[in-house]
Amino acid sequence: MKDPRPRQKIQGTNKLSANIEASPTVTNHPTLCGGLQRKLTMSPAMDEDLEAGREHKPAEDSTRLATENTENDLSFRAVEAVTVQVQNLSANIDVSPGALAGLLAGRKRGKNDSPRNYKTILHDVNADMPSGSLTAILGGSGSGKTTMLHALSHRIGGSRLQITGSILYNGSQRISSIRSAYVMQHDVLVPTLTVRETLLYAAELRLPPPTSPDERRRVVEDVILELGLKECANTRIGNSVHKGCSGGEKRRTSLGVQMLANPSVLFLDEVTTGLDAASAFQLIKTLKLLAVKGRTIIVTIHQPRSEIWGLFDRLVLLSGGASVYSGIARDSVSYFEGLGFALPAFVNPAEFLVDLAAVDIRSPDLEKDSSTRVEMLKQAWRTSSENRTPWIADEKPEAELAQAKIRKARKHASLGRQIKVLTARILKITYRDPMGMVGSLIEAISMAIITGWIFLNLDGSLAGIRSRQGAIYTAAALQGYLILLFETYRLTIDIELFDREYAEGVISVPSFLISRRLARVFVEDLPVPFIYSVIFYFMVGFDARASQFFVFFAVNLLMQYIAVTLSMVCVSVSRNFAGASLIANMAYTLQSLGCGYFVQSNQIPVWMRWLKWTAYVFYGFGALAANEFVGHTSNPAGRVYDCPSPGDASNAACEEYTGAYVMRSLGFPPDWIIRPILVLLAFIIAFYLGAAAILKYKPVGIGISRARQTELDTSLGKEELAAHSLDGRRTIKVTLQDYSLDIQKRNWRLRKSEKKSILKPINAAFVPGLLNVIMGPSGSGKTSLLNLMADRLHDSLSTMYESKGVLKFNNAVPSPEVIRSICSYVCQDDDALFPCLTVRENLQFAAALRLPTHLSKTQKRQRAESILLKLGLRDCADNLVGDNLIKGISGGEKRRVTIAIQILTDPQILLLDEPTSGLDAFTASSIMTVLRGLAEEGRTLILTIHQARSDLFSHFGHILLLARGGSPVFAGKGVDMLPYFESLGFRCPTATNPADFALDLITVNLQQATKETATREQVRSLILNFDTTNTPLVLTTSQIDTPAEIGSLARSSTPFTTAFPILIYRSFLNFRRSPPALIARTTQVLGFAVILTLFFAPLQSNTYSIQTRLGFIQEFAALYFVGMLQNVAVYPTEKAVFYHEHDDNAYSVTSFLLTYTVLEIPFEIVTSLIFALLTVIAAGLPRTVALFFVVAFNCFAVVSCGESVGIMFNTLFAHTGFAVNVTSVILSLATIMGGVMSLDIPAFLQAWNHLSPIKWSLGNLAPYTLRGLHFTCPDGGEQCGGLRTGAEVLTLYNLDTDPGKNLAALGACVVIYRVVAWGILELKRKRSGWRIRSANWRI
């Protein structure tokens, strides 16, 4: 359908013309303030300037801003004035296929391959940004704004990126010579700290050392007021699990943190994204004030309102990576007017310029004309006399630069102060993370009690001696392994804050490492090993001598510190948990095999034997063994246990009962306590120094992933939407009657907090055919209202929701099933898309899963193609969606794909949360065009919006205006809003965007005390006045007006038989194109098999090898952990996508989990066969076909059970770290009770042990591998005591059982574990489907 909106002809000086749509630039709607066509501006003085074809001068505005803010003057010390100059800045990225991509695609790179293919991101950009200026970098999607900002701040790099040109900071090319700060789009904040605490800690680290504590507190309070954070100052930041501050409040807090650095240059990337128009304006005013005081402020910004435009001093306008203007902002309008592109009257200059520099690809003719226009603008600027940056040579001598660095260094906190501040901060974070802190203590207590119970009061028999070795190994290695896993997970979260602060020069590597341990020394580091030692030591029945106990505790304390320092090394190498846990697991496998317990140290193959000296568990296990068997006694034979034969250690039959024999059999020297402890101390120091070196010399910067050839949003304007008459079409009017929401939290002790009101009673109506808009400042409850209407709020253990009032569809109260059937919800984030699938594939799979089963595959495919065309996605249909690692489609295209998926089922109601957030003005306008078209087709669209363009206001059907705290201020038709406020004495100025006017009206100005009082009283009066007029709505019926008709719209999820094959194919495609996922699925088992083979091959047949062979079998228990780690690396991400789709009622839990299982099984089968090949043939087990498949099946079964346990606990607990902790404890207990480490398990635990796959695995492997073996004496003689046959070994360890039955029981465990995992997930989703408590039950 042809776009009906009017277009304006823009003429160029060279007679070139291009059609630029009027709606993005011209505001010509009768619903604007005063009902006339007016321009958007910030003051009457600017009106006169614009009418004369000029821009408002920022000098006058600066004076006014300084006068307005004298009451709230930020108490910063003076900064060095810095001028930033850019000359011929270019950036090119290699988009050639990588080696791995080529390999996966079946290609091989050779000498005759084509040369590397480079894409230009920036091309010969010049800019001058003097001190005291606010510079805006504007441009559409793919124009290079963020790349330029990253280049200016030296935060971008990568082997595939080439940056040329020069950037000078006061004549120096070294950004280290100045003090700068960078505000990222992504907020890196501590969720458990409040806003005030976050800023106070930032002030302690960032403000120059001469400042006093009182000065720092005063500056923090000033920043809180300046950024409008007073209302949330004592609110925790929060995250996706525990709600806290709103997105806008987090954004302002991030800015506050950087402002406290008192920088000379401040870089800000999309700083207003996620903020409402009023908050965005206040924020830019604050930045302008900072610039007036001598700082250089450089921002990229998407959708600046006209008042914000008047604050810019300098402007860099980019198009396709090239500048079309760079200079004084107020001169830009006259510059383009000179080229024949005059700013139309009554138009926001920022929107006009962005539209002017954008390529309009909505049709071939528009694309050709706009491309010609943009190329002309680029050429005009390249040849313009204004495109010259005054150059300041880098003439500073090295001595002066060195002094500048010294001055800059002095501005940061000293090492001692950093340690003090970071220790206090980490201590507070630790206390406020009860799941983490209590999890560590619970892990220590539960492990000590249960393992102590397993090894309870060991006697002096031969079985007791063997069990003592298992108990010592448990204390030395297994407990440390659990700490290693948990600390690795926790560090992958905490390291992000370190990376940011270290990159900013705020903290050093030593301060981070030292403070992390100081903060937890009395919380975790000492209590955890001490509690474990006290409980475990005395339950096992070790010698009660004090000296022996404290040696035991000392070794456990050292192993605790080694675990946390090793985890730091792992996370230093890989910042994600999948990679870090792989490194940790492989490192621990080397440690456990080299320690001397599983494989006798003198029987390790010669080529691997040297590794035992690098294994810290070798020293820890050896020290504890010496402490138990030969320490604290003067007897050369060591401790003598209960030998059944008469005589003492001199009797050869009693040799096996002496501590000296045990030490020899383990391969340890007799005097092995002091030296190992000293070596363990050296390991702690070495690991920390290694981590420090990696963190210092391998910093994490911003890299650029492989890109596609074009950054253009190829979907713009290619929608094929058709307006339909609402007569005869099923339409639904949504009404709210006294609709409210309260929330109540529980703390970690499950005590309820005071109930908090999120939404006050609301009476509102949303009609079909028009855009229904919910507006309000940050914290007004907009998103909460959408979640409540979409039935997406569910009670949890820590949070309970309570709604009151009634939601009606055409005067009928719908059930949750009906809501999910006829409502589609587009979340703010586009994280439910598969990054390794194309746009077309995402849509086709969604259509196959969501559309009714009576439609054929062809009809579903046609429906997907029609939606693809409807939303203008045809030209990007075969591009990958992409993510932060894979460069894919643009942000606007992702938003369109998300909307397309939701409208596949032709929903009558479409809810959208901030659909234009994070998009530039041109793309946002295109998205809103799509939404208008969808509404005109008869749907009821309800959306929240932060920053609305003025030309959209006339399309707002009904408006719900919410003040902070969820109080309604207006609810009614859009055309009635301005007259309503005018009747209350608040007349909209004739030159103001109505949406901006409304938001300004209901926003409390928290920056100044006098204005806060006045605006707070104003908002309160508006709320009270609306309460008196907000009477319940009189409902009118539509085409659907009975509960039966509403209920008939309920849609069931896709049947399993239909969904399962579709999910299998979709997951296979996405998985095949994701190398990280392939690596996570294959490397753990294969790496473990290689290490196992290297240490055990070849297995010997003397009496010393009995321990080695049993250790080889016991190592199969480690596969339990491998399965769990594979699950943690993959399952949480897939679960998040499933939760999204399950909320949309797309398919069942059974379909999802069976898909996950079927895709998991082939990898487990292949890796298990390779594992068996290495362990049976290379290690030296009996080389029979039967044993080969037995070993392969055991590997497969144990890994699968580990995956199942991971599914269970990652489903039960949203806190992945806590889930890892709990899971590790359970797996460790199963490992200990397997049958080799403990020979006499209490009856109660033995009963529970029947649920463990490890019991059945060792129960079949031991008979299959030991029966029929005869063991020779180590010296080749015939006279040696002890066990001589495999049958004797099986009898001693109670493993002489039917291996076939054990094998069958292991297979049953595989099935039962996965069924239990399915049941937990099913119950979890059913519980999430239960409606929150409501005063009105639905029908």
Short mmCIF file of C-alpha atoms in Angstrom, two decimals, residues 162-455:
data_model
loop_
_atom_site.label_atom_id
_atom_site.label_comp_id
_atom_site.label_asym_id
_atom_site.label_seq_id
_atom_site.Cartn_x
_atom_site.Cartn_y
_atom_site.Cartn_z
CA GLN A 162 42.31 -0.84 11.36
CA ILE A 163 42.14 2.74 12.67
CA THR A 164 44.03 5.53 10.91
CA GLY A 165 44.19 9.27 11.40
CA SER A 166 45.02 11.30 14.46
CA ILE A 167 43.25 12.18 17.69
CA LEU A 168 44.85 14.84 19.88
CA TYR A 169 44.07 15.77 23.47
CA ASN A 170 45.61 19.20 24.04
CA GLY A 171 48.13 18.35 21.37
CA SER A 172 49.01 14.92 22.74
CA GLN A 173 48.05 11.64 21.14
CA ARG A 174 48.09 9.94 24.55
CA ILE A 175 44.70 9.84 26.21
CA SER A 176 46.54 8.82 29.37
CA SER A 177 47.81 12.40 29.61
CA ILE A 178 44.31 13.65 30.48
CA ARG A 179 41.58 12.66 32.90
CA SER A 180 38.63 11.17 31.04
CA ALA A 181 35.56 9.08 31.78
CA TYR A 182 33.24 6.98 29.64
CA VAL A 183 29.54 6.23 30.22
CA MET A 184 28.61 3.02 28.43
CA GLN A 185 25.20 2.06 27.07
CA HIS A 186 25.32 -1.00 29.32
CA ASP A 187 25.02 -0.19 33.03
CA VAL A 188 27.68 -1.98 35.08
CA LEU A 189 26.44 -1.53 38.65
CA VAL A 190 26.31 -3.67 41.78
CA PRO A 191 22.68 -4.82 42.16
CA THR A 192 22.82 -5.16 45.96
CA LEU A 193 24.02 -1.59 46.63
CA THR A 194 21.69 1.39 46.87
CA VAL A 195 22.10 4.38 44.58
CA ARG A 196 23.62 6.48 47.37
CA GLU A 197 26.04 3.71 48.36
CA THR A 198 27.08 3.22 44.75
CA LEU A 199 27.91 6.90 44.41
CA LEU A 200 29.62 7.12 47.81
CA TYR A 201 31.97 4.26 46.97
CA ALA A 202 32.59 5.78 43.55
CA ALA A 203 33.42 9.11 45.21
CA GLU A 204 35.86 7.41 47.58
CA LEU A 205 37.71 5.97 44.60
CA ARG A 206 37.36 8.72 42.01
CA LEU A 207 37.55 12.11 43.70
CA PRO A 208 41.02 13.62 44.00
CA PRO A 209 42.78 12.55 47.20
CA PRO A 210 42.87 16.03 48.80
CA THR A 211 39.09 15.99 49.19
CA SER A 212 37.81 15.33 52.70
CA PRO A 213 35.07 12.80 53.59
CA ASP A 214 32.62 15.66 54.15
CA GLU A 215 33.41 17.10 50.73
CA ARG A 216 32.88 13.73 49.09
CA ARG A 217 29.54 13.24 50.81
CA ARG A 218 28.48 16.74 49.79
CA VAL A 219 29.42 16.12 46.16
CA VAL A 220 27.50 12.83 46.19
CA GLU A 221 24.39 14.56 47.51
CA ASP A 222 24.80 17.25 44.85
CA VAL A 223 25.03 14.59 42.14
CA ILE A 224 21.94 12.85 43.51
CA LEU A 225 19.99 16.10 43.33
CA GLU A 226 21.43 17.12 39.96
CA LEU A 227 20.51 13.82 38.34
CA GLY A 228 17.07 13.58 39.94
CA LEU A 229 17.96 10.53 42.02
CA LYS A 230 16.63 11.77 45.34
CA GLU A 231 13.52 9.58 45.26
CA CYS A 232 15.51 6.40 44.68
CA ALA A 233 18.69 7.28 46.59
CA ASN A 234 18.08 4.53 49.15
CA THR A 235 16.74 1.99 46.64
CA ARG A 236 18.95 -0.92 45.66
CA ILE A 237 20.06 -1.02 42.04
CA GLY A 238 18.51 -4.46 41.50
CA ASN A 239 18.64 -6.81 38.54
CA SER A 240 16.36 -9.07 36.52
CA VAL A 241 15.82 -11.39 39.49
CA HIS A 242 15.48 -8.84 42.28
CA LYS A 243 13.75 -5.70 41.08
CA GLY A 244 15.18 -2.35 42.15
CA CYS A 245 15.71 0.90 40.29
CA SER A 246 14.11 1.52 36.92
CA GLY A 247 16.15 1.54 33.74
CA GLY A 248 16.24 5.32 33.67
CA GLU A 249 17.41 5.51 37.27
CA LYS A 250 20.20 3.04 36.56
CA ARG A 251 21.24 5.10 33.54
CA ARG A 252 21.48 8.25 35.65
CA THR A 253 23.38 6.41 38.36
CA SER A 254 25.94 5.26 35.79
CA LEU A 255 26.38 8.87 34.71
CA GLY A 256 26.73 9.94 38.33
CA VAL A 257 29.51 7.41 38.88
CA GLN A 258 31.47 8.86 35.96
CA MET A 259 30.78 12.46 36.96
CA LEU A 260 32.41 11.74 40.31
CA ALA A 261 35.67 11.05 38.50
CA ASN A 262 35.78 14.82 37.88
CA PRO A 263 37.01 14.26 34.30
CA SER A 264 38.22 16.88 31.90
CA VAL A 265 36.65 14.91 29.03
CA LEU A 266 33.43 12.94 29.43
CA PHE A 267 32.33 10.48 26.72
CA LEU A 268 28.71 9.28 26.80
CA ASP A 269 27.21 6.62 24.53
CA GLU A 270 23.44 6.96 24.05
CA VAL A 271 23.10 8.45 27.50
CA THR A 272 19.37 9.20 27.14
CA THR A 273 18.38 5.70 26.04
CA GLY A 274 15.72 4.38 28.39
CA LEU A 275 14.93 7.80 29.85
CA ASP A 276 11.65 9.63 29.51
CA ALA A 277 11.70 12.97 27.69
CA ALA A 278 11.69 15.05 30.88
CA SER A 279 14.51 13.07 32.49
CA ALA A 280 16.52 13.18 29.26
CA PHE A 281 16.19 16.96 29.11
CA GLN A 282 17.26 17.36 32.74
CA LEU A 283 20.22 15.05 32.13
CA ILE A 284 21.48 16.96 29.10
CA LYS A 285 21.04 20.22 31.01
CA THR A 286 23.33 18.79 33.67
CA LEU A 287 25.90 17.88 31.03
CA LYS A 288 25.64 21.38 29.61
CA LEU A 289 26.33 22.81 33.05
CA LEU A 290 29.43 20.62 33.35
CA ALA A 291 30.59 21.85 29.95
CA VAL A 292 30.05 25.48 30.97
CA LYS A 293 32.40 24.83 33.88
CA GLY A 294 35.26 23.90 31.53
CA ARG A 295 34.79 20.24 30.69
CA THR A 296 34.65 18.72 27.23
CA ILE A 297 31.47 16.66 26.86
CA ILE A 298 31.03 14.35 23.85
CA VAL A 299 27.79 12.39 23.46
CA THR A 300 26.06 10.17 20.96
CA ILE A 301 22.31 10.55 21.09
CA HIS A 302 19.39 8.97 19.26
CA GLN A 303 16.26 11.07 19.62
CA PRO A 304 16.98 14.51 21.11
CA ARG A 305 13.92 16.66 21.72
CA SER A 306 14.09 20.20 20.41
CA GLU A 307 14.95 21.69 23.81
CA ILE A 308 17.98 19.40 23.94
CA TRP A 309 19.08 20.53 20.49
CA GLY A 310 19.41 24.07 21.78
CA LEU A 311 22.00 22.92 24.34
CA PHE A 312 24.50 21.53 21.82
CA ASP A 313 27.59 23.64 21.13
CA ARG A 314 29.20 21.43 18.49
CA LEU A 315 27.75 18.88 16.09
CA VAL A 316 29.19 15.96 14.16
CA LEU A 317 26.64 14.58 11.68
CA LEU A 318 27.55 11.20 10.21
CA SER A 319 26.12 9.23 7.32
CA GLY A 320 27.55 5.87 6.35
CA GLY A 321 30.71 6.55 8.36
CA ALA A 322 31.49 9.85 6.65
CA SER A 323 30.79 13.29 8.06
CA VAL A 324 28.33 15.56 6.29
CA TYR A 325 28.85 18.29 8.86
CA SER A 326 31.24 18.92 11.72
CA GLY A 327 31.30 22.25 13.45
CA ILE A 328 29.25 24.71 15.48
CA ALA A 329 25.77 23.36 16.02
CA ARG A 330 23.98 26.66 15.52
CA ASP A 331 25.68 27.09 12.13
CA SER A 332 24.57 23.70 10.80
CA VAL A 333 21.10 24.90 9.82
CA SER A 334 22.46 27.79 7.77
CA TYR A 335 25.11 25.51 6.23
CA PHE A 336 22.51 23.07 4.88
CA GLU A 337 20.28 25.96 3.86
CA GLY A 338 23.18 27.13 1.72
CA LEU A 339 23.12 23.75 0.02
CA GLY A 340 19.45 24.12 -0.70
CA PHE A 341 18.10 22.11 2.21
CA ALA A 342 16.32 24.66 4.33
CA LEU A 343 14.96 23.73 7.72
CA PRO A 344 11.16 23.79 7.37
CA ALA A 345 9.36 26.00 9.83
CA PHE A 346 8.18 24.45 13.07
CA VAL A 347 10.51 21.42 12.87
CA ASN A 348 12.95 19.93 15.38
CA PRO A 349 16.38 20.60 13.81
CA ALA A 350 17.87 17.36 15.15
CA GLU A 351 15.18 15.21 13.55
CA PHE A 352 15.47 17.19 10.32
CA LEU A 353 19.24 16.67 10.10
CA VAL A 354 19.11 12.96 10.94
CA ASP A 355 16.44 12.43 8.29
CA LEU A 356 18.44 14.52 5.82
CA ALA A 357 21.58 12.38 6.29
CA ALA A 358 19.73 9.04 6.17
CA VAL A 359 19.35 6.82 3.12
CA ASP A 360 15.64 6.18 2.64
CA ILE A 361 15.28 2.65 1.26
CA ARG A 362 11.52 2.37 1.44
CA SER A 363 11.32 2.16 -2.32
CA PRO A 364 13.83 1.98 -5.16
CA ASP A 365 13.08 5.56 -6.23
CA LEU A 366 13.43 6.93 -2.71
CA GLU A 367 16.61 4.94 -2.18
CA LYS A 368 18.13 6.26 -5.38
CA ASP A 369 17.20 9.88 -4.68
CA SER A 370 18.26 9.82 -1.03
CA SER A 371 21.53 8.04 -1.83
CA THR A 372 22.31 10.68 -4.42
CA ARG A 373 21.47 13.39 -1.89
CA VAL A 374 23.64 11.86 0.82
CA GLU A 375 26.59 11.43 -1.55
CA MET A 376 26.23 15.06 -2.59
CA LEU A 377 26.23 16.12 1.08
CA LYS A 378 29.37 14.08 1.74
CA GLN A 379 31.13 15.57 -1.28
CA ALA A 380 30.03 19.07 -0.37
CA TRP A 381 31.47 18.71 3.12
CA ARG A 382 34.72 17.15 1.86
CA THR A 383 35.32 20.18 -0.34
CA SER A 384 33.99 22.71 2.14
CA SER A 385 36.37 25.28 3.56
CA GLU A 386 34.83 24.60 6.98
CA ASN A 387 36.07 20.99 6.89
CA ARG A 388 39.43 21.95 8.31
CA THR A 389 40.45 21.33 11.89
CA PRO A 390 43.02 23.78 13.32
CA TRP A 391 45.92 21.54 14.13
CA ILE A 392 47.94 21.60 17.34
CA ALA A 393 51.15 19.69 16.93
CA ASP A 394 52.23 17.17 19.51
CA GLU A 395 55.11 19.26 20.74
CA LYS A 396 55.04 18.36 24.42
CA PRO A 397 58.42 17.03 25.54
CA GLU A 398 58.57 13.63 27.13
CA ALA A 399 59.46 15.14 30.50
CA GLU A 400 56.28 17.23 30.48
CA LEU A 401 54.21 14.19 29.50
CA ALA A 402 55.77 12.23 32.33
CA GLN A 403 54.89 15.01 34.77
CA ALA A 404 51.33 15.02 33.39
CA LYS A 405 51.06 11.32 34.07
CA ILE A 406 52.35 11.86 37.61
CA ARG A 407 49.77 14.61 38.17
CA LYS A 408 47.06 12.34 36.76
CA ALA A 409 48.16 9.46 38.97
CA ARG A 410 47.98 11.64 42.04
CA LYS A 411 44.35 12.31 41.27
CA HIS A 412 43.53 8.68 41.95
CA ALA A 413 43.27 7.03 45.32
CA SER A 414 46.38 5.51 46.82
CA LEU A 415 46.75 1.74 47.00
CA GLY A 416 45.93 1.72 50.69
CA ARG A 417 42.80 3.78 50.16
CA GLN A 418 41.69 1.60 47.26
CA ILE A 419 42.06 -1.51 49.40
CA LYS A 420 40.11 0.10 52.25
CA VAL A 421 37.22 1.24 50.03
CA LEU A 422 37.03 -1.95 47.98
CA THR A 423 37.15 -4.11 51.12
CA ALA A 424 34.24 -2.19 52.64
CA ARG A 425 32.26 -2.42 49.41
CA ILE A 426 32.86 -6.14 48.90
CA LEU A 427 31.99 -6.83 52.55
CA LYS A 428 28.66 -5.07 52.14
CA ILE A 429 27.99 -6.88 48.84
CA THR A 430 28.79 -10.21 50.52
CA TYR A 431 26.41 -9.60 53.40
CA ARG A 432 23.65 -8.56 51.00
CA ASP A 433 24.01 -11.68 48.90
CA PRO A 434 22.65 -14.19 51.41
CA MET A 435 22.21 -16.88 48.77
CA GLY A 436 25.93 -16.64 48.05
CA MET A 437 27.27 -16.17 51.58
CA VAL A 438 24.88 -18.60 53.27
CA GLY A 439 25.36 -20.96 50.35
CA SER A 440 29.08 -21.23 51.15
CA LEU A 441 28.44 -21.84 54.84
CA ILE A 442 25.64 -24.32 54.13
CA GLU A 443 27.90 -26.10 51.67
CA ALA A 444 30.66 -26.40 54.29
CA ILE A 445 28.31 -27.57 57.05
CA SER A 446 26.33 -30.00 54.91
CA MET A 447 29.45 -31.43 53.27
CA ALA A 448 31.13 -31.85 56.65
CA ILE A 449 28.13 -33.49 58.27
CA ILE A 450 27.23 -35.83 55.45
CA THR A 451 30.80 -36.82 54.56
CA GLY A 452 31.57 -37.14 58.26
CA TRP A 453 28.57 -39.43 58.51
CA ILE A 454 29.81 -41.45 55.55
CA PHE A 455 33.23 -41.89 57.23
#
